[in-house]
Short mmCIF file of C-alpha atoms and ligand atoms in Angstrom, two decimals:
data_model
loop_
_atom_site.label_atom_id
_atom_site.label_comp_id
_atom_site.label_asym_id
_atom_site.label_seq_id
_atom_site.Cartn_x
_atom_site.Cartn_y
_atom_site.Cartn_z
CA MET A 990 34.58 18.25 -8.24
CA THR A 991 30.94 18.60 -9.09
CA TYR A 992 29.10 21.89 -8.84
CA ALA A 993 25.45 22.82 -9.13
CA VAL A 994 24.09 26.35 -9.46
CA PHE A 995 20.46 26.66 -8.37
CA PHE A 996 18.08 29.45 -9.26
CA GLU A 997 14.49 30.24 -8.41
CA ASN A 998 11.82 32.61 -9.61
CA LEU A 999 10.58 33.79 -6.24
CA PRO A 1000 7.02 32.86 -5.23
CA ALA A 1001 6.15 36.57 -5.00
CA ALA A 1002 7.20 37.24 -8.60
CA THR A 1003 4.42 38.58 -10.78
CA ALA A 1004 5.35 36.80 -14.01
CA PRO A 1005 7.33 33.82 -15.28
CA ALA A 1006 10.94 34.48 -16.14
CA GLN A 1007 11.59 34.51 -19.88
CA GLU A 1008 15.32 34.74 -19.76
CA VAL A 1009 17.86 33.59 -17.15
CA ARG A 1010 21.55 34.22 -17.56
CA ILE A 1011 24.18 32.55 -15.36
CA THR A 1012 27.85 33.38 -15.34
CA ASP A 1013 30.40 31.52 -13.26
CA VAL A 1014 34.11 32.35 -13.19
CA LEU A 1015 35.99 29.14 -12.46
CA ASP A 1016 38.80 29.02 -9.92
CA PRO A 1017 42.36 29.39 -11.30
CA ASP A 1018 43.35 26.11 -9.60
CA LEU A 1019 40.89 24.12 -11.70
CA ASP A 1020 41.95 22.43 -14.94
CA LEU A 1021 39.42 23.70 -17.48
CA SER A 1022 40.37 21.01 -19.98
CA THR A 1023 38.57 18.55 -17.69
CA PHE A 1024 35.36 20.58 -17.64
CA GLU A 1025 32.20 18.60 -18.38
CA MET A 1026 28.62 19.73 -18.25
CA GLY A 1027 26.21 17.74 -16.12
CA ASP A 1028 22.48 17.80 -16.41
CA ILE A 1029 20.30 20.89 -16.50
CA ALA A 1030 16.89 21.08 -14.89
CA PHE A 1031 14.03 23.52 -14.60
CA GLY A 1032 10.45 22.98 -13.45
CA ASN A 1033 9.68 19.33 -14.14
CA GLN A 1034 12.17 19.03 -17.01
CA LEU A 1035 15.50 17.29 -16.91
CA VAL A 1036 17.79 18.11 -19.82
CA THR A 1037 20.67 15.71 -20.39
CA ASP A 1038 21.60 16.60 -23.98
CA LEU A 1039 24.74 18.51 -22.98
CA VAL A 1040 26.03 16.05 -20.37
CA GLY A 1041 29.73 15.39 -20.92
CA THR A 1042 30.24 18.32 -23.30
CA GLN A 1043 32.11 21.58 -22.83
CA GLY A 1044 29.12 23.53 -24.02
CA GLY A 1045 26.52 23.59 -26.72
CA TYR A 1046 22.96 24.44 -27.53
CA VAL A 1047 19.70 22.62 -26.96
CA ARG A 1048 16.08 23.54 -27.70
CA VAL A 1049 13.56 22.14 -25.22
CA PRO A 1050 9.77 22.26 -25.74
CA LEU A 1051 7.99 23.75 -22.74
CA THR A 1052 5.66 21.34 -21.01
CA ASN A 1053 4.26 23.67 -18.36
CA GLY A 1054 1.37 25.02 -20.44
CA ASP A 1055 -1.06 23.93 -17.73
CA ILE A 1056 0.70 26.17 -15.22
CA VAL A 1057 1.43 29.02 -17.63
CA PRO A 1058 -1.38 29.17 -20.21
CA ASP A 1059 0.58 31.59 -22.38
CA ASN A 1060 3.29 28.97 -22.89
CA ALA A 1061 1.45 26.86 -25.49
CA ASN A 1062 3.91 25.82 -28.23
CA LEU A 1063 6.83 27.76 -26.79
CA VAL A 1064 10.33 26.39 -26.40
CA VAL A 1065 13.33 27.29 -24.27
CA ASP A 1066 16.72 27.59 -25.91
CA ILE A 1067 19.61 26.73 -23.60
CA GLU A 1068 23.07 27.79 -24.61
CA VAL A 1069 26.18 26.87 -22.61
CA ARG A 1070 29.55 28.31 -23.50
CA LEU A 1071 32.84 28.01 -21.64
CA ASP A 1072 35.17 30.91 -22.37
CA PHE A 1073 38.65 29.57 -21.61
CA GLY A 1074 40.26 33.02 -21.77
CA SER A 1075 38.19 34.53 -19.00
CA ARG A 1076 37.58 31.14 -17.37
CA THR A 1077 33.88 31.95 -17.44
CA LEU A 1078 31.00 29.57 -17.93
CA HIS A 1079 28.08 31.33 -19.61
CA THR A 1080 24.64 29.75 -19.56
CA LEU A 1081 21.61 31.37 -21.13
CA PHE A 1082 18.01 30.17 -20.94
CA ARG A 1083 15.72 32.00 -23.39
CA THR A 1084 12.04 31.43 -23.93
CA ILE A 1085 11.34 31.48 -27.66
CA ASP A 1086 8.29 31.40 -29.88
CA PRO A 1087 9.45 29.01 -32.62
CA LEU A 1088 7.17 30.70 -35.17
CA THR A 1089 9.13 33.95 -34.91
CA ASN A 1090 12.38 32.69 -33.31
CA ASN A 1091 12.02 35.62 -30.94
CA PRO A 1092 10.92 35.93 -27.34
CA PRO A 1093 7.15 35.59 -26.93
CA THR A 1094 5.19 38.81 -26.77
CA ALA A 1095 2.59 37.61 -24.25
CA PRO A 1096 3.72 39.21 -20.96
CA LEU A 1097 2.90 36.16 -18.87
CA ALA A 1098 4.78 33.69 -21.08
CA GLY A 1099 8.09 32.34 -19.82
CA PHE A 1100 9.89 29.13 -19.00
CA LEU A 1101 10.16 29.59 -15.22
CA PRO A 1102 6.94 30.52 -13.40
CA PRO A 1103 6.91 31.96 -9.88
CA ASN A 1104 7.79 29.15 -7.49
CA VAL A 1105 4.31 29.11 -5.93
CA ASP A 1106 4.11 26.88 -2.85
CA ARG A 1107 7.83 26.23 -3.32
CA ASP A 1108 6.82 23.10 -5.20
CA GLY A 1109 9.74 23.24 -7.62
CA ARG A 1110 7.86 24.64 -10.63
CA GLY A 1111 9.89 27.83 -10.48
CA GLU A 1112 13.30 26.29 -9.73
CA GLY A 1113 16.13 25.38 -12.00
CA ARG A 1114 19.77 24.37 -11.91
CA ILE A 1115 22.80 23.74 -13.99
CA SER A 1116 25.53 21.32 -12.98
CA PHE A 1117 29.06 20.62 -14.13
CA SER A 1118 32.22 18.93 -13.04
CA VAL A 1119 35.81 20.08 -13.32
CA GLN A 1120 38.97 18.63 -11.83
CA PRO A 1121 41.77 20.34 -9.92
CA ARG A 1122 45.02 20.95 -11.75
CA ALA A 1123 47.46 18.07 -11.37
CA ASN A 1124 49.71 17.91 -8.28
CA PRO A 1125 47.93 20.57 -6.25
CA ALA A 1126 49.64 21.95 -3.18
CA HIS A 1127 48.41 21.25 0.32
CA LEU A 1128 45.69 23.77 1.33
CA THR A 1129 44.89 24.73 -2.26
CA SER A 1130 41.36 26.10 -2.20
CA TYR A 1131 38.70 26.10 -4.87
CA ALA A 1132 36.17 28.88 -4.64
CA ASN A 1133 33.03 29.03 -6.70
CA GLN A 1134 30.41 31.73 -7.01
CA ALA A 1135 27.87 32.26 -9.74
CA ALA A 1136 25.96 35.35 -10.85
CA ILE A 1137 22.35 34.96 -11.99
CA THR A 1138 20.31 37.52 -13.92
CA PHE A 1139 16.56 37.23 -14.51
CA ASP A 1140 15.10 39.04 -17.53
CA GLY A 1141 17.86 41.62 -17.59
CA GLU A 1142 17.09 42.78 -14.07
CA GLN A 1143 19.44 43.05 -11.14
CA THR A 1144 22.11 40.37 -10.94
CA ILE A 1145 22.12 38.10 -7.90
CA VAL A 1146 25.33 36.47 -6.78
CA THR A 1147 25.25 33.11 -5.04
CA ASN A 1148 27.10 32.23 -1.87
CA THR A 1149 30.76 31.43 -2.40
CA TRP A 1150 31.38 27.71 -2.07
CA ILE A 1151 34.91 26.83 -1.03
CA ASN A 1152 36.60 23.44 -1.13
CA ALA A 1153 40.12 23.17 0.25
CA LEU A 1154 42.58 20.33 -0.08
CA ASP A 1155 44.06 18.80 3.05
CA LEU A 1156 46.89 16.52 2.04
CA THR A 1157 48.81 16.20 5.29
CA PRO A 1158 48.10 14.04 8.35
CA PRO A 1159 47.84 15.36 11.88
CA THR A 1160 50.31 14.92 14.72
CA SER A 1161 49.55 14.04 18.33
CA GLN A 1162 51.15 13.43 21.71
CA ILE A 1163 50.13 11.53 24.83
CA SER A 1164 51.20 12.07 28.41
CA PRO A 1165 52.40 10.16 30.29
CA ARG A 1166 53.86 7.67 27.83
CA HIS A 1167 54.34 4.99 30.47
CA GLY A 1168 53.18 3.99 33.94
CA LEU A 1169 52.76 1.22 36.49
CA GLY A 1170 49.44 -0.54 36.95
CA ASP A 1171 49.62 -0.21 40.75
CA GLN A 1172 47.27 2.75 40.56
CA PRO A 1173 44.99 4.26 37.90
CA ILE A 1174 46.93 6.13 35.22
CA GLU A 1175 45.42 9.44 34.15
CA LEU A 1176 46.22 10.04 30.48
CA ASN A 1177 45.90 13.22 28.44
CA TRP A 1178 46.47 13.59 24.72
CA ALA A 1179 46.23 16.32 22.12
CA GLY A 1180 46.58 16.71 18.39
CA GLN A 1181 47.30 19.36 15.75
CA ASP A 1182 46.29 19.43 12.14
CA ASP A 1183 47.10 21.78 9.32
CA GLY A 1184 43.92 21.87 7.28
CA SER A 1185 40.65 20.15 8.13
CA GLY A 1186 41.42 19.67 11.84
CA VAL A 1187 41.79 16.62 14.07
CA LYS A 1188 38.76 14.33 13.99
CA ASP A 1189 39.70 11.67 16.49
CA PHE A 1190 42.44 9.67 18.21
CA THR A 1191 43.34 6.03 18.60
CA ILE A 1192 45.15 5.07 21.80
CA LEU A 1193 47.34 1.98 21.95
CA VAL A 1194 48.69 0.27 25.04
CA SER A 1195 51.53 -2.19 25.52
CA GLU A 1196 51.55 -4.35 28.65
CA ASN A 1197 54.89 -5.48 30.02
CA GLY A 1198 56.62 -4.82 26.72
CA ALA A 1199 54.24 -6.87 24.58
CA PRO A 1200 53.23 -5.46 21.20
CA TYR A 1201 50.78 -2.57 21.33
CA GLU A 1202 47.06 -3.25 21.25
CA VAL A 1203 44.22 -0.83 20.64
CA TRP A 1204 42.77 0.51 23.86
CA LEU A 1205 40.52 3.36 22.61
CA GLU A 1206 39.71 3.40 18.91
CA GLN A 1207 38.83 6.62 17.04
CA THR A 1208 37.78 8.44 20.17
CA THR A 1209 37.08 12.15 20.38
CA GLN A 1210 38.01 12.20 24.06
CA THR A 1211 41.28 13.86 25.02
CA SER A 1212 41.72 12.23 28.39
CA ALA A 1213 40.90 8.97 30.13
CA VAL A 1214 41.94 6.88 33.11
CA PHE A 1215 43.66 3.58 32.43
CA ASN A 1216 43.27 0.84 35.03
CA GLY A 1217 46.00 -1.74 34.73
CA SER A 1218 47.01 -4.69 36.86
CA PRO A 1219 49.28 -4.19 39.87
CA GLY A 1220 52.89 -4.94 39.14
CA ASN A 1221 52.50 -4.55 35.37
CA PHE A 1222 54.18 -1.89 33.27
CA TYR A 1223 52.34 -0.03 30.53
CA LEU A 1224 53.41 2.03 27.52
CA PHE A 1225 50.96 4.31 25.73
CA TYR A 1226 50.86 5.54 22.15
CA VAL A 1227 48.47 7.83 20.30
CA PHE A 1228 47.84 8.53 16.67
CA ALA A 1229 45.30 10.92 15.18
CA ARG A 1230 43.10 11.15 12.12
CA ASP A 1231 41.97 14.40 10.48
CA ASN A 1232 38.55 15.30 9.16
CA VAL A 1233 39.26 14.18 5.63
CA GLY A 1234 40.69 10.82 6.73
CA ASN A 1235 44.44 11.48 6.68
CA VAL A 1236 45.93 9.25 9.37
CA GLN A 1237 49.07 10.09 11.30
CA ARG A 1238 52.01 8.02 10.15
CA THR A 1239 52.54 5.13 12.56
CA ALA A 1240 55.09 2.31 12.65
CA ALA A 1241 53.62 -1.20 12.51
CA ASP A 1242 55.15 -1.80 15.95
CA PRO A 1243 55.11 1.65 17.59
CA ARG A 1244 57.39 0.39 20.39
CA ALA A 1245 60.25 0.48 17.88
CA ASP A 1246 59.64 4.10 16.91
CA VAL A 1247 61.81 5.52 19.67
CA ASN A 1248 61.59 9.18 18.61
CA ARG A 1249 57.87 8.91 17.77
CA ASP A 1250 58.10 10.33 14.26
CA GLY A 1251 56.06 7.50 12.73
CA CYS A 1252 59.00 5.76 11.08
CA VAL A 1253 61.48 3.17 12.36
CA ASP A 1254 64.84 4.12 10.92
CA ASP A 1255 68.49 4.60 11.82
CA THR A 1256 67.66 7.46 14.19
CA ASP A 1257 65.71 5.03 16.38
CA LEU A 1258 68.42 2.40 16.05
CA ALA A 1259 71.14 4.88 17.02
CA ARG A 1260 69.24 5.92 20.13
CA VAL A 1261 68.89 2.32 21.31
CA LEU A 1262 72.57 1.64 20.59
CA SER A 1263 73.74 4.77 22.41
CA SER A 1264 71.71 3.80 25.50
CA PHE A 1265 72.59 0.13 25.20
CA GLY A 1266 73.15 -1.49 28.60
CA SER A 1267 71.75 1.42 30.57
CA PHE A 1268 68.94 1.25 33.08
CA CYS A 1269 66.07 3.67 32.84
CA THR A 1270 62.42 3.90 33.72
CA GLY A 1271 60.12 4.82 30.89
CA CYS A 1272 62.82 6.05 28.53
CA PRO A 1273 61.79 5.47 24.91
CA GLU A 1274 65.07 3.63 24.18
CA ASP A 1275 63.80 0.93 26.53
CA VAL A 1276 61.41 -0.35 23.90
CA THR A 1277 59.94 -3.10 26.07
CA GLY A 1278 59.66 -0.94 29.18
CA ASP A 1279 61.39 -3.48 31.46
CA GLY A 1280 63.83 -0.91 32.79
CA VAL A 1281 66.89 -1.91 30.81
CA VAL A 1282 68.01 -1.18 27.24
CA ASP A 1283 69.24 -4.50 25.99
CA ASP A 1284 69.27 -6.83 23.02
CA THR A 1285 65.51 -7.44 23.23
CA ASP A 1286 64.94 -3.73 22.54
CA LEU A 1287 67.51 -3.75 19.77
CA ALA A 1288 65.89 -6.81 18.18
CA ILE A 1289 62.47 -5.15 18.11
CA VAL A 1290 63.88 -2.09 16.36
CA LEU A 1291 65.73 -4.25 13.85
CA VAL A 1292 62.69 -6.40 13.09
CA SER A 1293 60.59 -3.26 12.54
CA PHE A 1294 63.27 -1.38 10.62
CA GLY A 1295 61.75 0.68 7.80
CA SER A 1296 58.19 0.35 9.08
CA GLY A 1297 56.02 3.44 8.66
CA CYS A 1298 58.67 5.28 6.64
CA1 LIG B 1573 42.01 28.73 -5.71
CA1 LIG B 1574 45.38 17.48 7.70
CA1 LIG B 1575 61.46 7.06 14.44
CA1 LIG B 1576 64.03 -3.24 27.47
#
């Protein structure tokens, strides 16, 4: 995960900022050993010296003397330190007069001028990346919030940015699951997702027991009317996708997944065997939908055995 913390010396400020301090306590679910600094920027300067490190120090000559006349020959010292014990990233920008190694005495000297016209001259950022701990649990969340202090004044906290892991696919159902093409078939479907939420659905249809084909792909609709051909028999199947791309488990030939759990296994086989020879209309054990549970249905389950599991 990559984070950036932005800061700005407000356009209404009366003087450039000489010192900016940023602290950021990193979420307990992050693996600090994977921490790496990214680039640092302020005004028109891009500082890449600390990229890939876990901290360090860099001295950057100020180049904004035309905007801030008092800045001639000044530098900004940037120090980044990751305290593993408190899980805190400390970043300090300090304007320094290299002749004295102290902050400049001119009151209008400083590395970050007021962000006049919002043109970027008074903006800065730090960036870093850090990875989640290994094998995170579903719904683990990663919260980040930084605190920024200008010239020892009041501390401003940023918005809290939250990322959450969604590791499980959604589920969905369609009704009815079968119908005759003699009249339009009104279909309704719905889905549930634990995490990011259902994004869309794909609806499959099987005509007269043939393998399923896509009817509606990745639709956000939850109902539609299917117009078939008179005398033909149709089976319907839905699977859903969530907002981070987890797709509901689906057998390669969904006809064979009698109990609709996404996997063709001995449960499905047992249901076909226990109904073997019986007549039914639209029962899931009648895989082909021809009204009888027979060896054709059994063969489809056997050929698909293990699919989606
Ligand atoms: Ca957390
Ligand atoms: Ca999910
Ligand atoms: Ca199954
Ligand atoms: Ca059949």
